[in-house]
Tab-separated table of C-alpha atoms and ligand atoms in Angstrom:
chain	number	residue	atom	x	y	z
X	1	UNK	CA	157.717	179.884	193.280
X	2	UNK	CA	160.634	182.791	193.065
X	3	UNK	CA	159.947	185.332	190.422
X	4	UNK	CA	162.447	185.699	187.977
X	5	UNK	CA	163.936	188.751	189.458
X	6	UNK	CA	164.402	186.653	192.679
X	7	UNK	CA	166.077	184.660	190.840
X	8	UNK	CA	168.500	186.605	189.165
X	9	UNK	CA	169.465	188.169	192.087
X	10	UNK	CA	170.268	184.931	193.746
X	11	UNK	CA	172.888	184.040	191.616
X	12	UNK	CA	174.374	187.841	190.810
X	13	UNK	CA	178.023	188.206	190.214
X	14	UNK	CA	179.710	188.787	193.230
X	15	UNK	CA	179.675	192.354	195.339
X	16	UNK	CA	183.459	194.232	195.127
X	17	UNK	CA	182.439	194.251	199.198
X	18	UNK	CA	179.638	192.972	201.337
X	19	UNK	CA	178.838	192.031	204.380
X	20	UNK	CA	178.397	188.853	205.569
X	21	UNK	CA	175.944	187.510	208.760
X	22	UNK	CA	176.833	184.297	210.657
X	23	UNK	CA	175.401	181.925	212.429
X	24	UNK	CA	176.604	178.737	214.729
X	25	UNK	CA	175.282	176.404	216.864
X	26	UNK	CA	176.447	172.759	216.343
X	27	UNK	CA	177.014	172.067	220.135
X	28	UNK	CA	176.415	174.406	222.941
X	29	UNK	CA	177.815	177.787	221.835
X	30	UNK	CA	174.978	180.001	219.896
X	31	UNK	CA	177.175	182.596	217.809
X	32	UNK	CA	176.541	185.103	216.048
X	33	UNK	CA	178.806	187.909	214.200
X	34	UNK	CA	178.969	189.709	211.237
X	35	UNK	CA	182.214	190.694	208.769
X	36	UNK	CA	182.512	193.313	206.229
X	37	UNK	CA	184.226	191.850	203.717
X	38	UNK	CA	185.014	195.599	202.654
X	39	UNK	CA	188.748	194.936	200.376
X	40	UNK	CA	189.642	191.089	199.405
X	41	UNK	CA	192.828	192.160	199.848
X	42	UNK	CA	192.651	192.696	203.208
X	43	UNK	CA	191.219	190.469	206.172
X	44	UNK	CA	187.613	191.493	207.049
X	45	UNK	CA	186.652	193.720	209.751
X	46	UNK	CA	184.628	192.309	212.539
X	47	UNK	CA	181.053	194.497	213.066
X	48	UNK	CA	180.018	192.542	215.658
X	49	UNK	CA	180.675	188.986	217.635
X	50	UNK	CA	178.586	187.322	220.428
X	51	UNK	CA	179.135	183.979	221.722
X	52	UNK	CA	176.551	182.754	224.785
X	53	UNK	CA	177.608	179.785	226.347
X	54	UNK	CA	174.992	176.967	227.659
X	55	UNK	CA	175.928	176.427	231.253
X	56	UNK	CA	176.825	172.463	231.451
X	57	UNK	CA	178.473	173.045	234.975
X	58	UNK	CA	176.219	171.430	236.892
X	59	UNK	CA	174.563	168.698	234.531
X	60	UNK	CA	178.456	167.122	234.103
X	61	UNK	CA	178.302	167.323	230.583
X	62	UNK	CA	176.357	168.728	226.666
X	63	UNK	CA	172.582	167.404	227.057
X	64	UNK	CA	171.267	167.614	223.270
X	65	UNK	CA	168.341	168.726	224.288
X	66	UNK	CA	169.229	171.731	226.584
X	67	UNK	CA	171.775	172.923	223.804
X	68	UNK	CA	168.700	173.019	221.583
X	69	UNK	CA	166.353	174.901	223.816
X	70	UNK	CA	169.161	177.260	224.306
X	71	UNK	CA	169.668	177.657	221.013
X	72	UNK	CA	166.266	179.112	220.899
X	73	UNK	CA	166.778	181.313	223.526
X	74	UNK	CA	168.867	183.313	222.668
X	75	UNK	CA	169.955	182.997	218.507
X	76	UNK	CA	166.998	185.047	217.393
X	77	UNK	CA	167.381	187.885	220.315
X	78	UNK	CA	171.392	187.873	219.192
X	79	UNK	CA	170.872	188.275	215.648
X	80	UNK	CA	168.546	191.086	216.301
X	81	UNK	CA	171.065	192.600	218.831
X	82	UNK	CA	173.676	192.609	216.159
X	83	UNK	CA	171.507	193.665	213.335
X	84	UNK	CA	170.731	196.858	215.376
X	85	UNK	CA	174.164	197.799	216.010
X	86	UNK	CA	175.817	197.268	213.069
X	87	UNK	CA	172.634	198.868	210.994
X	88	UNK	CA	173.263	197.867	207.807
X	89	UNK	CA	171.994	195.633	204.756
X	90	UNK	CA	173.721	192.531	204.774
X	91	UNK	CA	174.836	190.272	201.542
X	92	UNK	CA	175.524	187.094	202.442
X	93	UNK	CA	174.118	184.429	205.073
X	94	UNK	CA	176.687	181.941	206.423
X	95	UNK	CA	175.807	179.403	208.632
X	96	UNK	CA	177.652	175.948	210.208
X	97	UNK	CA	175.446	173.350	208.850
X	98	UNK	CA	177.482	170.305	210.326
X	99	UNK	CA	179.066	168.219	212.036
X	100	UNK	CA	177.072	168.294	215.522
X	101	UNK	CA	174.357	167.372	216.597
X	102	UNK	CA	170.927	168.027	214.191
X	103	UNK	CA	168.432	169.624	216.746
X	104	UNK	CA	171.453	172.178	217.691
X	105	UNK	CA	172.316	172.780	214.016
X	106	UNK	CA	168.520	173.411	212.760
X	107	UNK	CA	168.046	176.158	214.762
X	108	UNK	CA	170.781	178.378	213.189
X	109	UNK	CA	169.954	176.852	209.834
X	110	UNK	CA	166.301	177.699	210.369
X	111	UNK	CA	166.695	181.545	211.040
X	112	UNK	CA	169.728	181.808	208.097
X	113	UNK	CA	167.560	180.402	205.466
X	114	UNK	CA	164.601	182.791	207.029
X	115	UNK	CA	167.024	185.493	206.840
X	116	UNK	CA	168.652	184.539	202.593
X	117	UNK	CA	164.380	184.121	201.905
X	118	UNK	CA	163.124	187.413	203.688
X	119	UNK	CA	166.955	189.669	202.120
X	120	UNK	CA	167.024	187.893	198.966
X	121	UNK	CA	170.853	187.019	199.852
X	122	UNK	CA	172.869	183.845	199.188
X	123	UNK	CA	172.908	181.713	202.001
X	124	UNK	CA	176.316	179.542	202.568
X	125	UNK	CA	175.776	175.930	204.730
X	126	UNK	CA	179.307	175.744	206.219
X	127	UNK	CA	181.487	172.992	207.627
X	128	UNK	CA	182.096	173.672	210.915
X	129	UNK	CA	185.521	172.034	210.867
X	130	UNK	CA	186.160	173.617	207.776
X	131	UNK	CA	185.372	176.619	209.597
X	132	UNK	CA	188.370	175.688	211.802
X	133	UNK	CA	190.708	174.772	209.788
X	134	UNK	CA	190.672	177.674	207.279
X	135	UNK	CA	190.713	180.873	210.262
X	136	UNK	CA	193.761	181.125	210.348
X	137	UNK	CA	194.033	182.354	206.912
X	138	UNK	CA	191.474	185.477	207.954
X	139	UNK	CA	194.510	186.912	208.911
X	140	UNK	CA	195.238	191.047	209.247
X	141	UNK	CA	198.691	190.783	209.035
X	142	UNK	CA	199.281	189.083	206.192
X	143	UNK	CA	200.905	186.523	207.045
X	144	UNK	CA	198.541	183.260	205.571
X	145	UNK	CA	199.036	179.816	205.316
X	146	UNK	CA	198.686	178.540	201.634
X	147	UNK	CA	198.276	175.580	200.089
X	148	UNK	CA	199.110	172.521	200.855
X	149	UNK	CA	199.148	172.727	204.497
X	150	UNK	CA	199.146	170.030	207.300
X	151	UNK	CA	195.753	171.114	210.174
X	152	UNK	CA	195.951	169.625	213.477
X	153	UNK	CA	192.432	170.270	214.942
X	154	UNK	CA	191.931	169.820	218.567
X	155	UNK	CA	188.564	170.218	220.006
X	156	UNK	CA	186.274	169.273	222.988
X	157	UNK	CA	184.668	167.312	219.515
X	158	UNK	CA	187.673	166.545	217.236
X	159	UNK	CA	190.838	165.239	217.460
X	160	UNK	CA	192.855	165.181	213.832
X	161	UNK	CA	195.484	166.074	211.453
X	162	UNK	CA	194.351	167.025	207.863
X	163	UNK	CA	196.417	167.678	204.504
X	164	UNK	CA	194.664	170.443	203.166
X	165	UNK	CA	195.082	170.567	198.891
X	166	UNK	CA	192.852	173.306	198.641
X	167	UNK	CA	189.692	175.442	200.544
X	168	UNK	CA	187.607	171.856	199.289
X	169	UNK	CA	190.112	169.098	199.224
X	170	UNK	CA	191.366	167.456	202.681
X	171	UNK	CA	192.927	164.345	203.607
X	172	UNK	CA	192.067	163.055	207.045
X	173	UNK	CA	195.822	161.462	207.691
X	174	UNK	CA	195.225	160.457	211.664
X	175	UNK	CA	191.946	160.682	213.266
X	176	UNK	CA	191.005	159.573	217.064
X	177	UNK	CA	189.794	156.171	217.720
X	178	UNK	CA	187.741	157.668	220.903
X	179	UNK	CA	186.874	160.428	222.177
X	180	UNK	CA	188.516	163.666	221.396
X	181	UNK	CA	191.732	165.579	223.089
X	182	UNK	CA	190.039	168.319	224.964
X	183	UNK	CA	187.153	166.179	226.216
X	184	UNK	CA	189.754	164.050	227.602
X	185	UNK	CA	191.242	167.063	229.050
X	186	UNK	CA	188.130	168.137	230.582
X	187	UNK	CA	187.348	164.575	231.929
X	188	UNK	CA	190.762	164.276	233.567
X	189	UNK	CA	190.728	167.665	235.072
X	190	UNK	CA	187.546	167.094	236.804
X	191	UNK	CA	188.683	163.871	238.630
X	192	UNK	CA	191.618	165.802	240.016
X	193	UNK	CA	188.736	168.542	241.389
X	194	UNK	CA	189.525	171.193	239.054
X	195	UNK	CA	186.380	173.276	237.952
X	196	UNK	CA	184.424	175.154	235.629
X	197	UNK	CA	183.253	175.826	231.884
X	198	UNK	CA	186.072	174.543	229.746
X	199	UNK	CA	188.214	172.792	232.321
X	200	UNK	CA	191.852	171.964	230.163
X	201	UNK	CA	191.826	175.774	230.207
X	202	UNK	CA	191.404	176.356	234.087
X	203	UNK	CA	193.579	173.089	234.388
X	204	UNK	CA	196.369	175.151	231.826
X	205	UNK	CA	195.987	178.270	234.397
X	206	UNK	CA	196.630	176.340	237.286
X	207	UNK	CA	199.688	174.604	236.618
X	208	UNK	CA	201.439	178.049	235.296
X	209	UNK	CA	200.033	179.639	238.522
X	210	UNK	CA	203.205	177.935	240.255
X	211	UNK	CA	205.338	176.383	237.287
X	212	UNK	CA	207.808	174.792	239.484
X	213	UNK	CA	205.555	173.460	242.066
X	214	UNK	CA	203.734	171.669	238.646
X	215	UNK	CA	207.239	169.755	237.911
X	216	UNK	CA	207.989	169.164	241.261
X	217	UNK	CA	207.305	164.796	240.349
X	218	UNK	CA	207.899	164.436	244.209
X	219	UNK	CA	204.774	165.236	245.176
X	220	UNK	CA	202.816	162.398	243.071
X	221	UNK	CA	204.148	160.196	240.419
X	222	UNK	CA	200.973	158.811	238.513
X	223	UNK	CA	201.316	156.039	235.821
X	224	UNK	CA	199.991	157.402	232.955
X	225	UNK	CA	199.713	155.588	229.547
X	226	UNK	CA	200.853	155.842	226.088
X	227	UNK	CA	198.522	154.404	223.883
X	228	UNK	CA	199.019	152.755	220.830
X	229	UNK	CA	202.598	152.212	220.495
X	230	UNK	CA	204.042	149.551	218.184
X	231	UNK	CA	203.384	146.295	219.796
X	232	UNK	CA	202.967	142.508	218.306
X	233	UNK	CA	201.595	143.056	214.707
X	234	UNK	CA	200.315	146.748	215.460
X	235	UNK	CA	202.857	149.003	214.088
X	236	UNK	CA	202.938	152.834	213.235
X	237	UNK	CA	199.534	153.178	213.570
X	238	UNK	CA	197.988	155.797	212.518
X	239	UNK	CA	195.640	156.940	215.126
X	240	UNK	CA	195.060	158.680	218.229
X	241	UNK	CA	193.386	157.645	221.463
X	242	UNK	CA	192.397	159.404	224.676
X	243	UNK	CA	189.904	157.860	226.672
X	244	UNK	CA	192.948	155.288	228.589
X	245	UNK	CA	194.119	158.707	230.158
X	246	UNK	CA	190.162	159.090	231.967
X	247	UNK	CA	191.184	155.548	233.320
X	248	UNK	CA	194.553	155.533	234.136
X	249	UNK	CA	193.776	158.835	236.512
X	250	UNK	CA	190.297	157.094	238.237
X	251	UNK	CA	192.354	154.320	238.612
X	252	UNK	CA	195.488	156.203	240.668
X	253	UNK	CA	193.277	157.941	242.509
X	254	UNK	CA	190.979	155.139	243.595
X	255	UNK	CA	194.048	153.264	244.900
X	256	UNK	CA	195.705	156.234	246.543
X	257	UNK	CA	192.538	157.609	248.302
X	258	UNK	CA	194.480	160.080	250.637
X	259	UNK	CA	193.492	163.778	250.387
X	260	UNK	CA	195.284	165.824	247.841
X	261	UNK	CA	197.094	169.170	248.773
X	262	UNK	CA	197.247	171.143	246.288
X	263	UNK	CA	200.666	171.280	245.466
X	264	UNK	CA	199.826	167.517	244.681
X	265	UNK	CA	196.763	168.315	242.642
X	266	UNK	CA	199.612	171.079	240.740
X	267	UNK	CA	201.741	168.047	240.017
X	268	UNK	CA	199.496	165.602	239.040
X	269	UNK	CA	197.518	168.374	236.875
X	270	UNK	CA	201.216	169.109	235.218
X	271	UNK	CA	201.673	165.483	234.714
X	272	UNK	CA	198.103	164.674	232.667
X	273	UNK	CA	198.601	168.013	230.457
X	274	UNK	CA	202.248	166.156	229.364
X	275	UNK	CA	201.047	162.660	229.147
X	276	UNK	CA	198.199	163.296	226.836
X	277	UNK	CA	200.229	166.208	224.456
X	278	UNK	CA	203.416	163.652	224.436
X	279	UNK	CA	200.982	161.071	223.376
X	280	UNK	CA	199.594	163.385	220.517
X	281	UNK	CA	203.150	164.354	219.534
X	282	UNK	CA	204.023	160.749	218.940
X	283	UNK	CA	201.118	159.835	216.901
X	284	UNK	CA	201.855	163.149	214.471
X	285	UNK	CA	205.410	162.506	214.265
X	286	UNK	CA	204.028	158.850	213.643
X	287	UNK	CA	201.596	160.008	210.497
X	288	UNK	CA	204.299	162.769	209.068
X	289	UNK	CA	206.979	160.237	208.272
X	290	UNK	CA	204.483	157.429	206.925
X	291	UNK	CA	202.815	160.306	204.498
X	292	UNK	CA	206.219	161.649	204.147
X	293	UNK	CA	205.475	161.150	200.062
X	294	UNK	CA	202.485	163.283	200.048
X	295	UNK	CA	204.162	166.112	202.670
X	296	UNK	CA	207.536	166.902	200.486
X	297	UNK	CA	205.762	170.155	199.678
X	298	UNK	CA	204.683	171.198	202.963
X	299	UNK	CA	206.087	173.646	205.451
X	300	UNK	CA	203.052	175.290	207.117
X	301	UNK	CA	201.185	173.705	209.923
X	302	UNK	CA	198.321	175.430	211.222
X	303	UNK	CA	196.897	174.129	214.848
X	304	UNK	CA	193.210	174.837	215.625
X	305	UNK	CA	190.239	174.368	218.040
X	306	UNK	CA	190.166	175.088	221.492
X	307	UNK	CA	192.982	172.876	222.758
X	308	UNK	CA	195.553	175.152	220.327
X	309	UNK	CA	194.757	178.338	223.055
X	310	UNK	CA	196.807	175.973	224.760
X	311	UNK	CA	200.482	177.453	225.077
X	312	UNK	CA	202.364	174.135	226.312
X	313	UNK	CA	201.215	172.653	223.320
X	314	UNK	CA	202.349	175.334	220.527
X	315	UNK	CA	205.359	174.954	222.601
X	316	UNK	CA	205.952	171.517	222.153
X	317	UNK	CA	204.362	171.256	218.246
X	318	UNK	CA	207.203	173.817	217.790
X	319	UNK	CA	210.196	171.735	219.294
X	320	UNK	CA	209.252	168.655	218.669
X	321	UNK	CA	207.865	168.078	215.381
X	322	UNK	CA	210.099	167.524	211.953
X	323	UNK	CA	211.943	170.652	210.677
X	324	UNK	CA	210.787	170.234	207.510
X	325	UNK	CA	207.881	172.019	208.756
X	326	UNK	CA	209.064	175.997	209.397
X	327	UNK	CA	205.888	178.151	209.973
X	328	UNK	CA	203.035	177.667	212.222
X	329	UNK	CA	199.945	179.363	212.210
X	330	UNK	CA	197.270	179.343	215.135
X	331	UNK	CA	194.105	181.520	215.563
X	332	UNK	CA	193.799	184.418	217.677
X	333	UNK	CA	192.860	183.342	221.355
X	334	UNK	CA	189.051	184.205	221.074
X	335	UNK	CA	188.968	182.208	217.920
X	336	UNK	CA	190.280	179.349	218.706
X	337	UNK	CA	187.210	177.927	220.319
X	338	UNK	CA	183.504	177.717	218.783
X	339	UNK	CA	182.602	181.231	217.814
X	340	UNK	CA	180.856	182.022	214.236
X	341	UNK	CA	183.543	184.424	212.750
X	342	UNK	CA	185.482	180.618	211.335
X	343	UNK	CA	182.025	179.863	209.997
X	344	UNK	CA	181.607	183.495	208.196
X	345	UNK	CA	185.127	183.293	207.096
X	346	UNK	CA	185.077	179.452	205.472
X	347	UNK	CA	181.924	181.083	203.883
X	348	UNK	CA	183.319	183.726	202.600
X	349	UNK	CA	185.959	181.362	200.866
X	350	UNK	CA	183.517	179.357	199.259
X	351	UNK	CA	181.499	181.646	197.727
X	352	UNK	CA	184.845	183.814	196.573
X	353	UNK	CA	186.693	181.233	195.584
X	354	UNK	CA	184.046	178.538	194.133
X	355	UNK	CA	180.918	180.711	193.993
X	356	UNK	CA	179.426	178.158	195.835
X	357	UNK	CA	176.388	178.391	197.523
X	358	UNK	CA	173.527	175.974	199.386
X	359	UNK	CA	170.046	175.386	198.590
X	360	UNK	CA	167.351	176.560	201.002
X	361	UNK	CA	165.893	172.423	200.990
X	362	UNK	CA	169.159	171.796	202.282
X	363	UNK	CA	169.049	170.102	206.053
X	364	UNK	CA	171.454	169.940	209.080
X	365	UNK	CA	174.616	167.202	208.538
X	366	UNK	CA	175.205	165.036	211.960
X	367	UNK	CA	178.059	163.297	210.702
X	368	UNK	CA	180.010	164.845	207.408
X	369	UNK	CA	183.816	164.106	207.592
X	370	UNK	CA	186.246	167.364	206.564
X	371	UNK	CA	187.220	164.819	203.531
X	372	UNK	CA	183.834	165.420	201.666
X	373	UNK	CA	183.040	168.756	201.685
X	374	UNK	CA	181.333	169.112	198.158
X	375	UNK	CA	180.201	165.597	198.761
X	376	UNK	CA	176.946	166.297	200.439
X	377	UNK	CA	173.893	167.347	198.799
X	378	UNK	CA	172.855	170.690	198.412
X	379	UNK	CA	175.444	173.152	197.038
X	380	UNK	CA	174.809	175.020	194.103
X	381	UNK	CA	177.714	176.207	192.003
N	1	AMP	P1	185.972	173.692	220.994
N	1	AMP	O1	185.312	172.332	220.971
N	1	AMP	O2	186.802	173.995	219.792
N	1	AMP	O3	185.034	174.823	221.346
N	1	AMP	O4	187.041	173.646	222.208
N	1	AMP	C1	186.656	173.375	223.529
N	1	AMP	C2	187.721	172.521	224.184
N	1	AMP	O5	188.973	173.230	224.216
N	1	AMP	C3	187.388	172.164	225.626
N	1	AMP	O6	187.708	170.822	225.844
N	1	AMP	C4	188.287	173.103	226.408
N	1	AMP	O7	188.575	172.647	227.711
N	1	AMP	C5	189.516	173.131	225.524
N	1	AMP	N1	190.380	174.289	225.787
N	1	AMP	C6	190.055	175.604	225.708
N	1	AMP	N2	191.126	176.354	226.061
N	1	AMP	C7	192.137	175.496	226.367
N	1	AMP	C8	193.488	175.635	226.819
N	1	AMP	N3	194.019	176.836	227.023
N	1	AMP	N4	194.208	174.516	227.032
N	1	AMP	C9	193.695	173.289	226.818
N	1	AMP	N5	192.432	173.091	226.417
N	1	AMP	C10	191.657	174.170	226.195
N	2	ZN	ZN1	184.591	173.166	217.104
């Protein structure tokens, strides 16, 4: 039972500034950093951000279970790393409390609602797409993007463009029927032998190493699809789909079995990286003129998740999509990935904005769609 005091100081007005701890590990990244929130005028200052990576290299792909064991590993000897440089009470604990998978998320939500129980400090259960979606606007220059605002997120997890109303209202307006952009990335960079942690990026590297070798379509012309285009009774749908790309290349390269050079491996690298962004292009140009109604107010579009770090595709959001749209707004590089700072920063406006808070009974979220934030049970207001 929390004594009275406890309780008062649980639901104190807010600090002018505080600091703010947090925590995330949905999939296989444990994070850990901590902002001082020291002028809401200005963007935060990072204290300290860690990011350890579970090694996946040789297992092919995420195993639940290893991202969990890792998870314990190494959160609690982070959070003590961080605590002891940045020596200093901290206010707030902020924590990504879903999507992803459960075993992964309890073990940051474990040591966060330790941490609000042993400091007496609010403790925030985040969206981590939310977290996402909503960086951008932790911005040091000013320059935010306000409400209402179109969010193309494009993950290893997540493939999908959200209006955005407010920090708690989204609309999911095109969503992936499969499996998400940068998994399908990764997947077809592999069967063309490229290698390594986060393969669309080492397969992004590679074709600028030698630009014009990459469009050099002599080399290798692969048939590659474009999925869901208007055909019989489907018309403008409103979807994405990236798993006929995985085929398409196994395909090609099981009927053209001769060793690749690498000026082919260049081209046909070049070619994937176009196919699947021109498909993505199509399908958002597809959903902005079908929700033209609800987008007459819009102008900012803000891309996010680890595919955005991609520069091809700013490139081509840029050019190709309507110019009704004028401004576009993408994280810094670092923080376009997983990493914790989105999750302290989301936090940070929901407890400003909302004073919203979560419970300490609350549990890890495996599925919770960016459309029902408040939806979920939990927060206290
Ligand atoms: P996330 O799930 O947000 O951590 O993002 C990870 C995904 O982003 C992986 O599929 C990465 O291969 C992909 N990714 C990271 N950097 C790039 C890049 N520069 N170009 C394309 N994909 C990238
Ligand atoms: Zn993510």
């Amino acid at each position: 039972m929390l004594s009275p005091k406890c309780l008062r100081n649980l639901t104190k007005p807010l600090a002018r500034n505080y600091k703010v701890l947090s925590i995330e590990t949905s999939c296989d990244d444990t994070c850990v950093s901590i902002l001082d929130r020291f002028d809401k005028n200005k963007a935060p200052s990072l204290l300290y951000n860690q990011k350890v990576t579970l090694d996946s290299l040789e297992a092919g792909g995420i195993i639940p279970t290893r991202a969990h064991v890792h998870h314990q590993q190494k959160l609690g000897l982070i959070v003590q790393q961080a605590l002891s440089k940045v020596q200093s009470p901290m206010d707030v604990v902020c924590v990504a409390r879903g999507p992803g998978m459960p075993g992964a998320l309890s073990v940051g939500l474990d040591l966060a609602k330790g941490l609000s129980v042993a400091w007496n400090k609010p403790l925030i259960g985040v969206h981590h797409m939310l977290g996402h979606l909503l960086i951008p606007r932790m911005n040091s220059n000013g320059k935010q993007p306000q409400f209402p605002f179109l969010s193309l997120l494009v993950s290893g997890g997540h493939t999908m463009l959200v209006l955005s109303k407010s920090v708690v209202r989204h609309r999911i307006l095109c969503d992936t029927l499969d499996i998400a952009i940068g998994d399908s990335l990764d997947k077809c960079a592999r069967e063309i032998g490229i290698r390594g942690n986060m393969i669309a990026k080492q397969m992004e590297a590679f074709i600028n190493e030698d630009i014009e070798q990459a469009h050099n379509i002599e080399y290798q012309k692969i048939t590659l699809p474009n999925p869901l285009t208007n055909k019989n009774d489907r018309i403008n749908l409103q979807a994405f789909s990236f798993s006929p790309f995985i085929t398409a290349i196994k395909k090609h390269l099981a009927k053209d079995n001769k060793e690749l050079t690498e000026a082919n491996r260049r081209n046909m690298a070049y070619q994937i990286q176009e196919a699947i962004f021109n498909h993505l292009l199509k399908r958002l140009n597809v959903s902005i003129s079908q929700n033209a109604d609800s987008l007459v107010d819009v102008k900012s579009f803000v891309c996010s998740g680890g595919v955005s770090a991609n520069m091809r595709l700013r490139e081509k959001l840029e050019n190709e999509l309507p110019r009704e749209i004028t401004t576009f707004y993408y994280p810094e590089l670092d923080l376009c990935t997983d990493n914790s700072v989105m999750i302290g920063w989301a936090g940070i406006e929901l407890y400003e904005g909302y004073n919203l808070k979560t419970d300490l009974s609350c549990t890890p979220i495996r599925k919770w769609p960016v459309d029902s934030i408040l939806d979920v049970p939990g927060w206290i207001h």
